[in-house]
């Protein structure tokens, strides 16, 4: 059923045309090193303890490079627990890198908890791979 159309409303002024902008290039990150963590822990394993110095050396030799640090957890636990755990892991790696000599203003961080799982099976080997902080590099 169709009724009578009401009166036209007031029309505002036409805005300016959008500028013709070129799309921004995608930022390309490359994996440099991963820090693996024990279940439910945010301290750097002894076996991973040389990595901050190695990354600091790389950064001093490549002054135009920026670091990205992304934290992840395995799927055990709730999202409310896992996201803060990945944040603590990222903070631990970031602090270790700064202490090793990486300038803080060349580091970007992100935390994903369980949002970007690498593998689906709930095996112990898979779970170990998920509990990591990934260190990435890109040209500045």
CSV table of N, CA and C in Angstrom, one decimal:
chain,number,residue,atom,x,y,z
A,1,UNK,N,0.8,-1.2,0.0
A,1,UNK,CA,0.0,0.0,0.0
A,1,UNK,C,0.9,1.2,0.0
A,2,UNK,N,0.6,2.2,-0.8
A,2,UNK,CA,1.4,3.4,-0.9
A,2,UNK,C,0.5,4.6,-0.5
A,3,UNK,N,1.0,5.5,0.3
A,3,UNK,CA,0.3,6.7,0.7
A,3,UNK,C,0.8,7.9,0.0
A,4,UNK,N,0.3,9.0,0.4
A,4,UNK,CA,0.7,10.3,-0.3
A,4,UNK,C,2.1,10.7,0.2
A,5,UNK,N,2.9,11.1,-0.7
A,5,UNK,CA,4.3,11.5,-0.4
A,5,UNK,C,4.2,12.9,0.3
A,6,UNK,N,5.0,13.0,1.4
A,6,UNK,CA,5.0,14.3,2.1
A,6,UNK,C,5.9,15.3,1.3
A,7,UNK,N,5.9,16.5,1.9
A,7,UNK,CA,6.7,17.6,1.2
A,7,UNK,C,8.2,17.3,1.3
A,8,UNK,N,9.0,17.8,0.4
A,8,UNK,CA,10.4,17.6,0.4
A,8,UNK,C,11.1,18.3,1.5
A,9,UNK,N,12.1,17.8,2.1
A,9,UNK,CA,12.8,18.4,3.2
A,9,UNK,C,13.8,19.4,2.7
A,10,UNK,N,14.4,20.1,3.6
A,10,UNK,CA,15.4,21.1,3.2
A,10,UNK,C,16.7,20.4,2.8
A,11,UNK,N,17.3,20.9,1.8
A,11,UNK,CA,18.5,20.3,1.3
A,11,UNK,C,19.7,21.2,1.6
A,12,UNK,N,20.7,20.5,2.2
A,12,UNK,CA,21.9,21.3,2.6
A,12,UNK,C,22.8,21.6,1.4
A,13,UNK,N,23.8,22.4,1.6
A,13,UNK,CA,24.8,22.8,0.5
A,13,UNK,C,25.6,21.5,0.1
A,14,UNK,N,25.9,21.5,-1.2
A,14,UNK,CA,26.8,20.4,-1.7
A,14,UNK,C,28.2,20.6,-1.2
A,15,UNK,N,28.8,19.6,-0.7
A,15,UNK,CA,30.2,19.7,-0.2
A,15,UNK,C,31.2,19.7,-1.4
A,16,UNK,N,32.4,20.0,-1.1
A,16,UNK,CA,33.5,20.0,-2.1
A,16,UNK,C,33.7,18.5,-2.5
A,17,UNK,N,34.2,18.4,-3.8
A,17,UNK,CA,34.5,17.0,-4.3
A,17,UNK,C,35.7,16.5,-3.5
A,18,UNK,N,35.7,15.2,-3.3
A,18,UNK,CA,36.9,14.6,-2.6
A,18,UNK,C,38.1,14.7,-3.5
A,19,UNK,N,39.3,15.0,-2.9
A,19,UNK,CA,40.5,15.1,-3.7
A,19,UNK,C,40.8,13.8,-4.2
A,20,UNK,N,41.4,13.8,-5.4
A,20,UNK,CA,41.8,12.5,-6.1
A,20,UNK,C,43.2,12.1,-5.5
A,21,UNK,N,43.2,11.3,-4.4
A,21,UNK,CA,44.4,10.9,-3.8
A,21,UNK,C,44.8,9.5,-4.3
A,22,UNK,N,46.1,9.4,-4.4
A,22,UNK,CA,46.7,8.0,-4.7
A,22,UNK,C,46.6,7.2,-3.5
A,23,UNK,N,46.3,5.9,-3.7
A,23,UNK,CA,46.2,5.0,-2.5
A,23,UNK,C,47.6,4.9,-1.8
A,24,UNK,N,47.5,4.8,-0.5
A,24,UNK,CA,48.8,4.7,0.3
A,24,UNK,C,49.4,3.3,0.0
A,25,UNK,N,50.7,3.3,-0.1
A,25,UNK,CA,51.3,1.9,-0.3
A,25,UNK,C,51.2,1.1,1.0
A,26,UNK,N,51.0,-0.2,0.8
A,26,UNK,CA,50.9,-1.1,1.9
A,26,UNK,C,52.3,-1.2,2.6
A,27,UNK,N,52.2,-1.2,3.9
A,27,UNK,CA,53.4,-1.3,4.7
A,27,UNK,C,53.9,-2.8,4.7
A,28,UNK,N,55.1,-3.0,4.3
A,28,UNK,CA,55.6,-4.4,4.2
A,28,UNK,C,56.5,-4.7,5.4
A,29,UNK,N,56.0,-5.6,6.2
A,29,UNK,CA,56.8,-6.1,7.3
A,29,UNK,C,57.4,-7.4,7.0
A,30,UNK,N,58.6,-7.6,7.4
A,30,UNK,CA,59.3,-8.9,7.2
A,30,UNK,C,59.7,-9.5,8.6
A,31,UNK,N,59.4,-10.7,8.8
A,31,UNK,CA,59.7,-11.4,10.1
A,31,UNK,C,61.3,-11.4,10.3
A,32,UNK,N,61.7,-11.0,11.5
A,32,UNK,CA,63.1,-11.0,11.8
A,32,UNK,C,63.4,-12.2,12.8
A,33,UNK,N,62.7,-12.2,13.9
A,33,UNK,CA,62.9,-13.2,14.9
A,33,UNK,C,61.6,-13.4,15.7
A,34,UNK,N,61.5,-14.6,16.3
A,34,UNK,CA,60.4,-14.9,17.2
A,34,UNK,C,60.9,-15.2,18.6
A,35,UNK,N,60.2,-14.7,19.6
A,35,UNK,CA,60.5,-15.0,20.9
A,35,UNK,C,59.4,-16.0,21.4
A,36,UNK,N,59.8,-17.2,21.8
A,36,UNK,CA,58.9,-18.2,22.2
A,36,UNK,C,58.7,-18.1,23.8
A,37,UNK,N,57.5,-18.3,24.2
A,37,UNK,CA,57.2,-18.2,25.7
A,37,UNK,C,56.7,-19.5,26.2
A,38,UNK,N,56.9,-19.8,27.4
A,38,UNK,CA,56.3,-21.0,28.1
A,38,UNK,C,54.9,-20.7,28.4
A,39,UNK,N,54.1,-21.7,28.6
A,39,UNK,CA,52.7,-21.5,28.8
A,39,UNK,C,52.5,-20.6,30.0
A,40,UNK,N,51.6,-19.7,29.9
A,40,UNK,CA,51.2,-18.8,30.9
A,40,UNK,C,52.3,-17.9,31.5
A,41,UNK,N,53.4,-17.7,30.7
A,41,UNK,CA,54.5,-16.9,31.2
A,41,UNK,C,54.8,-15.8,30.3
A,42,UNK,N,55.4,-14.7,30.8
A,42,UNK,CA,55.7,-13.5,30.0
A,42,UNK,C,57.2,-13.1,30.2
A,43,UNK,N,58.0,-14.0,30.8
A,43,UNK,CA,59.4,-13.7,30.9
A,43,UNK,C,60.1,-14.4,29.8
A,44,UNK,N,61.2,-13.8,29.3
A,44,UNK,CA,62.0,-14.4,28.2
A,44,UNK,C,62.7,-15.6,28.7
A,45,UNK,N,62.6,-16.7,27.9
A,45,UNK,CA,63.3,-17.9,28.2
A,45,UNK,C,64.8,-17.7,28.2
A,46,UNK,N,65.5,-18.5,28.9
A,46,UNK,CA,67.0,-18.4,28.9
A,46,UNK,C,67.5,-18.7,27.4
A,47,UNK,N,66.9,-19.6,26.8
A,47,UNK,CA,67.3,-20.0,25.4
A,47,UNK,C,67.0,-18.9,24.4
A,48,UNK,N,66.2,-17.9,24.8
A,48,UNK,CA,65.9,-16.7,23.9
A,48,UNK,C,66.7,-15.5,24.3
A,49,UNK,N,67.5,-15.5,25.4
A,49,UNK,CA,68.1,-14.4,26.0
A,49,UNK,C,69.1,-13.6,25.2
A,50,UNK,N,69.7,-14.2,24.1
A,50,UNK,CA,70.6,-13.5,23.3
A,50,UNK,C,70.0,-12.7,22.2
A,51,UNK,N,68.7,-13.0,21.9
A,51,UNK,CA,68.0,-12.3,20.8
A,51,UNK,C,67.9,-10.8,20.9
A,52,UNK,N,67.7,-10.2,22.1
A,52,UNK,CA,67.6,-8.7,22.1
A,52,UNK,C,69.0,-8.1,21.7
A,53,UNK,N,70.1,-8.6,22.1
A,53,UNK,CA,71.4,-8.1,21.7
A,53,UNK,C,71.6,-8.3,20.2
A,54,UNK,N,71.2,-9.4,19.6
A,54,UNK,CA,71.3,-9.7,18.2
A,54,UNK,C,70.5,-8.6,17.4
A,55,UNK,N,69.3,-8.4,17.9
A,55,UNK,CA,68.4,-7.4,17.2
A,55,UNK,C,68.9,-6.0,17.3
A,56,UNK,N,69.4,-5.7,18.5
A,56,UNK,CA,70.0,-4.3,18.7
A,56,UNK,C,71.2,-4.1,17.7
A,57,UNK,N,72.0,-5.1,17.5
A,57,UNK,CA,73.1,-5.0,16.6
A,57,UNK,C,72.6,-4.8,15.2
A,58,UNK,N,71.6,-5.6,14.8
A,58,UNK,CA,71.0,-5.4,13.5
A,58,UNK,C,70.5,-4.0,13.3
A,59,UNK,N,69.8,-3.5,14.3
A,59,UNK,CA,69.2,-2.2,14.2
A,59,UNK,C,70.3,-1.1,14.1
A,60,UNK,N,71.4,-1.2,14.8
A,60,UNK,CA,72.5,-0.2,14.7
A,60,UNK,C,73.1,-0.3,13.3
A,61,UNK,N,73.1,-1.4,12.7
A,61,UNK,CA,73.7,-1.6,11.4
A,61,UNK,C,72.7,-1.1,10.3
A,62,UNK,N,71.4,-1.0,10.6
A,62,UNK,CA,70.4,-0.6,9.7
A,62,UNK,C,69.6,0.6,10.3
A,63,UNK,N,70.1,1.8,10.2
A,63,UNK,CA,69.5,2.9,10.9
A,63,UNK,C,68.1,3.3,10.3
A,64,UNK,N,67.8,2.9,9.1
A,64,UNK,CA,66.5,3.3,8.5
A,64,UNK,C,65.4,2.3,8.8
A,65,UNK,N,65.7,1.3,9.6
A,65,UNK,CA,64.7,0.2,9.8
A,65,UNK,C,63.9,0.5,11.1
A,66,UNK,N,62.6,0.1,11.1
A,66,UNK,CA,61.8,0.2,12.2
A,66,UNK,C,61.4,-1.3,12.6
A,67,UNK,N,61.2,-1.5,13.9
A,67,UNK,CA,60.8,-2.8,14.4
A,67,UNK,C,59.3,-2.8,14.7
A,68,UNK,N,58.6,-3.9,14.5
A,68,UNK,CA,57.3,-4.1,14.9
A,68,UNK,C,57.3,-5.3,15.9
A,69,UNK,N,56.6,-5.3,17.0
A,69,UNK,CA,56.6,-6.4,17.9
A,69,UNK,C,55.1,-6.8,18.1
A,70,UNK,N,54.8,-8.0,17.7
A,70,UNK,CA,53.4,-8.5,17.8
A,70,UNK,C,53.4,-9.6,18.8
A,71,UNK,N,52.4,-9.6,19.7
A,71,UNK,CA,52.3,-10.6,20.7
A,71,UNK,C,51.1,-11.5,20.5
A,72,UNK,N,51.3,-12.8,20.7
A,72,UNK,CA,50.2,-13.8,20.5
A,72,UNK,C,50.2,-14.8,21.7
A,73,UNK,N,49.1,-15.5,21.8
A,73,UNK,CA,49.0,-16.5,22.8
A,73,UNK,C,48.3,-17.7,22.2
A,74,UNK,N,48.4,-18.9,22.9
A,74,UNK,CA,47.7,-20.0,22.4
A,74,UNK,C,46.2,-19.9,22.8
A,75,UNK,N,45.4,-20.9,22.3
A,75,UNK,CA,44.0,-20.8,22.5
A,75,UNK,C,43.5,-21.2,23.9
A,76,UNK,N,44.4,-21.7,24.7
A,76,UNK,CA,44.0,-22.0,26.1
A,76,UNK,C,43.7,-20.8,26.9
A,77,UNK,N,42.6,-20.8,27.6
A,77,UNK,CA,42.3,-19.6,28.4
A,77,UNK,C,41.3,-18.7,27.7
A,78,UNK,N,40.8,-17.7,28.4
A,78,UNK,CA,39.8,-16.8,27.8
A,78,UNK,C,40.4,-15.7,27.1
A,79,UNK,N,39.7,-15.0,26.2
A,79,UNK,CA,40.2,-13.8,25.5
A,79,UNK,C,40.6,-12.7,26.6
A,80,UNK,N,39.8,-12.6,27.6
A,80,UNK,CA,40.0,-11.6,28.7
A,80,UNK,C,41.4,-11.9,29.4
A,81,UNK,N,41.8,-13.2,29.4
A,81,UNK,CA,43.1,-13.5,30.0
A,81,UNK,C,44.2,-13.4,29.0
A,82,UNK,N,44.0,-13.9,27.8
A,82,UNK,CA,45.0,-14.0,26.8
A,82,UNK,C,45.5,-12.7,26.2
A,83,UNK,N,44.6,-11.7,26.0
A,83,UNK,CA,45.1,-10.5,25.5
A,83,UNK,C,46.0,-9.7,26.5
A,84,UNK,N,45.7,-9.6,27.8
A,84,UNK,CA,46.7,-9.0,28.7
A,84,UNK,C,48.0,-9.8,28.7
A,85,UNK,N,47.9,-11.2,28.6
A,85,UNK,CA,49.2,-12.0,28.6
A,85,UNK,C,50.0,-11.6,27.4
A,86,UNK,N,49.4,-11.5,26.2
A,86,UNK,CA,50.2,-11.1,25.0
A,86,UNK,C,50.7,-9.7,25.2
A,87,UNK,N,50.0,-8.8,25.9
A,87,UNK,CA,50.5,-7.4,26.1
A,87,UNK,C,51.7,-7.5,27.1
A,88,UNK,N,51.7,-8.3,28.1
A,88,UNK,CA,52.8,-8.5,29.0
A,88,UNK,C,54.0,-9.0,28.2
A,89,UNK,N,53.8,-10.0,27.3
A,89,UNK,CA,54.9,-10.5,26.6
A,89,UNK,C,55.5,-9.5,25.7
A,90,UNK,N,54.7,-8.7,25.0
A,90,UNK,CA,55.2,-7.6,24.1
A,90,UNK,C,56.0,-6.6,25.0
A,91,UNK,N,55.5,-6.2,26.1
A,91,UNK,CA,56.2,-5.3,27.0
A,91,UNK,C,57.6,-5.8,27.4
A,92,UNK,N,57.6,-7.1,27.7
A,92,UNK,CA,58.9,-7.7,28.1
A,92,UNK,C,59.9,-7.7,27.0
A,93,UNK,N,59.5,-8.0,25.8
A,93,UNK,CA,60.4,-8.0,24.7
A,93,UNK,C,60.8,-6.6,24.3
A,94,UNK,N,59.9,-5.7,24.4
A,94,UNK,CA,60.2,-4.2,24.1
A,94,UNK,C,61.2,-3.7,25.1
A,95,UNK,N,61.0,-4.0,26.4
A,95,UNK,CA,61.9,-3.5,27.4
A,95,UNK,C,63.3,-4.1,27.2
A,96,UNK,N,63.3,-5.4,26.9
A,96,UNK,CA,64.6,-6.0,26.7
A,96,UNK,C,65.4,-5.4,25.4
A,97,UNK,N,64.6,-5.1,24.4
A,97,UNK,CA,65.2,-4.5,23.2
A,97,UNK,C,65.8,-3.1,23.5
A,98,UNK,N,65.0,-2.3,24.3
A,98,UNK,CA,65.4,-1.0,24.7
A,98,UNK,C,66.7,-1.1,25.6
A,99,UNK,N,66.7,-2.0,26.5
A,99,UNK,CA,67.8,-2.2,27.4
A,99,UNK,C,69.0,-2.6,26.6
A,100,UNK,N,68.8,-3.3,25.5
A,100,UNK,CA,69.9,-3.8,24.6
A,100,UNK,C,70.4,-2.7,23.7
A,101,UNK,N,69.7,-1.5,23.6
A,101,UNK,CA,70.2,-0.4,22.8
A,101,UNK,C,69.3,0.0,21.7
A,102,UNK,N,68.2,-0.6,21.5
A,102,UNK,CA,67.3,-0.2,20.4
A,102,UNK,C,66.5,1.0,20.8
A,103,UNK,N,66.5,2.1,20.0
A,103,UNK,CA,65.8,3.3,20.4
A,103,UNK,C,64.3,3.0,20.5
A,104,UNK,N,63.7,3.5,21.5
A,104,UNK,CA,62.2,3.2,21.7
A,104,UNK,C,61.4,3.8,20.6
A,105,UNK,N,61.8,4.9,20.0
A,105,UNK,CA,61.1,5.6,18.9
A,105,UNK,C,61.1,4.8,17.6
A,106,UNK,N,61.9,3.7,17.6
A,106,UNK,CA,61.9,2.9,16.3
A,106,UNK,C,61.2,1.6,16.5
A,107,UNK,N,60.4,1.5,17.6
A,107,UNK,CA,59.6,0.3,17.9
A,107,UNK,C,58.1,0.6,17.9
A,108,UNK,N,57.4,-0.3,17.2
A,108,UNK,CA,55.9,-0.2,17.2
A,108,UNK,C,55.4,-1.6,17.7
A,109,UNK,N,54.3,-1.5,18.5
A,109,UNK,CA,53.9,-2.8,19.1
A,109,UNK,C,52.4,-3.1,18.7
A,110,UNK,N,52.1,-4.3,18.8
A,110,UNK,CA,50.7,-4.8,18.6
A,110,UNK,C,50.5,-6.0,19.4
A,111,UNK,N,49.2,-6.2,19.9
A,111,UNK,CA,48.9,-7.5,20.6
A,111,UNK,C,47.7,-8.1,20.0
A,112,UNK,N,47.7,-9.4,19.8
A,112,UNK,CA,46.6,-10.1,19.2
A,112,UNK,C,46.0,-11.2,20.0
A,113,UNK,N,46.6,-11.6,21.1
A,113,UNK,CA,46.1,-12.7,21.8
A,113,UNK,C,45.9,-13.9,20.9
A,114,UNK,N,44.7,-14.4,20.8
A,114,UNK,CA,44.4,-15.6,20.0
A,114,UNK,C,43.8,-15.2,18.6
A,115,UNK,N,43.8,-13.9,18.3
A,115,UNK,CA,43.1,-13.5,17.0
A,115,UNK,C,43.7,-14.0,15.8
A,116,UNK,N,45.0,-14.3,15.8
A,116,UNK,CA,45.7,-14.8,14.6
A,116,UNK,C,46.5,-16.1,14.8
A,117,UNK,N,45.8,-17.1,15.0
A,117,UNK,CA,46.4,-18.4,15.3
A,117,UNK,C,47.1,-18.9,14.1
A,118,UNK,N,48.3,-19.5,14.3
A,118,UNK,CA,49.1,-20.1,13.2
A,118,UNK,C,48.6,-21.4,12.7
A,119,UNK,N,48.1,-22.2,13.7
A,119,UNK,CA,47.7,-23.6,13.3
A,119,UNK,C,46.4,-23.9,14.1
A,120,UNK,N,45.7,-24.9,13.6
A,120,UNK,CA,44.4,-25.2,14.2
A,120,UNK,C,44.4,-26.3,15.2
A,121,UNK,N,45.2,-27.4,14.9
A,121,UNK,CA,45.1,-28.5,15.9
A,121,UNK,C,45.6,-28.1,17.3
A,122,UNK,N,44.9,-28.6,18.2
A,122,UNK,CA,45.2,-28.3,19.6
A,122,UNK,C,46.2,-29.2,20.2
A,123,UNK,N,47.3,-29.4,19.5
A,123,UNK,CA,48.4,-30.2,19.9
A,123,UNK,C,49.4,-29.4,20.7
A,124,UNK,N,50.2,-30.0,21.6
A,124,UNK,CA,51.1,-29.3,22.4
A,124,UNK,C,52.1,-28.5,21.5
A,125,UNK,N,52.6,-29.2,20.4
A,125,UNK,CA,53.5,-28.5,19.5
A,125,UNK,C,52.9,-27.3,18.9
A,126,UNK,N,51.7,-27.3,18.5
A,126,UNK,CA,51.0,-26.2,17.9
A,126,UNK,C,50.8,-25.1,19.0
A,127,UNK,N,50.4,-25.5,20.2
A,127,UNK,CA,50.2,-24.5,21.3
A,127,UNK,C,51.5,-23.8,21.6
A,128,UNK,N,52.7,-24.5,21.5
A,128,UNK,CA,54.0,-23.9,21.8
A,128,UNK,C,54.3,-22.8,20.7
A,129,UNK,N,53.9,-23.1,19.5
A,129,UNK,CA,54.2,-22.1,18.4
A,129,UNK,C,53.3,-20.9,18.6
A,130,UNK,N,52.2,-21.0,19.2
A,130,UNK,CA,51.3,-19.9,19.3
A,130,UNK,C,51.7,-18.9,20.4
A,131,UNK,N,52.3,-19.4,21.4
A,131,UNK,CA,52.8,-18.5,22.5
A,131,UNK,C,54.1,-17.8,22.2
A,132,UNK,N,54.0,-16.7,21.4
A,132,UNK,CA,55.2,-16.1,20.9
A,132,UNK,C,55.0,-14.6,20.8
A,133,UNK,N,56.1,-13.9,20.6
A,133,UNK,CA,56.2,-12.5,20.2
A,133,UNK,C,57.0,-12.5,18.9
A,134,UNK,N,56.4,-12.0,17.9
A,134,UNK,CA,57.1,-11.9,16.6
A,134,UNK,C,57.7,-10.5,16.4
A,135,UNK,N,59.0,-10.5,16.1
A,135,UNK,CA,59.7,-9.2,15.8
A,135,UNK,C,59.8,-9.1,14.3
A,136,UNK,N,59.3,-8.0,13.8
A,136,UNK,CA,59.3,-7.7,12.4
A,136,UNK,C,60.1,-6.5,12.1
A,137,UNK,N,60.5,-6.3,10.8
A,137,UNK,CA,61.2,-5.1,10.4
A,137,UNK,C,60.6,-4.6,9.1
A,138,UNK,N,60.7,-3.3,9.0
A,138,UNK,CA,60.4,-2.6,7.7
A,138,UNK,C,61.2,-1.4,7.5
A,139,UNK,N,61.4,-1.0,6.3
A,139,UNK,CA,62.2,0.2,6.0
A,139,UNK,C,61.4,1.4,6.5
A,140,UNK,N,62.0,2.4,7.0
A,140,UNK,CA,61.3,3.6,7.6
A,140,UNK,C,60.8,4.5,6.4
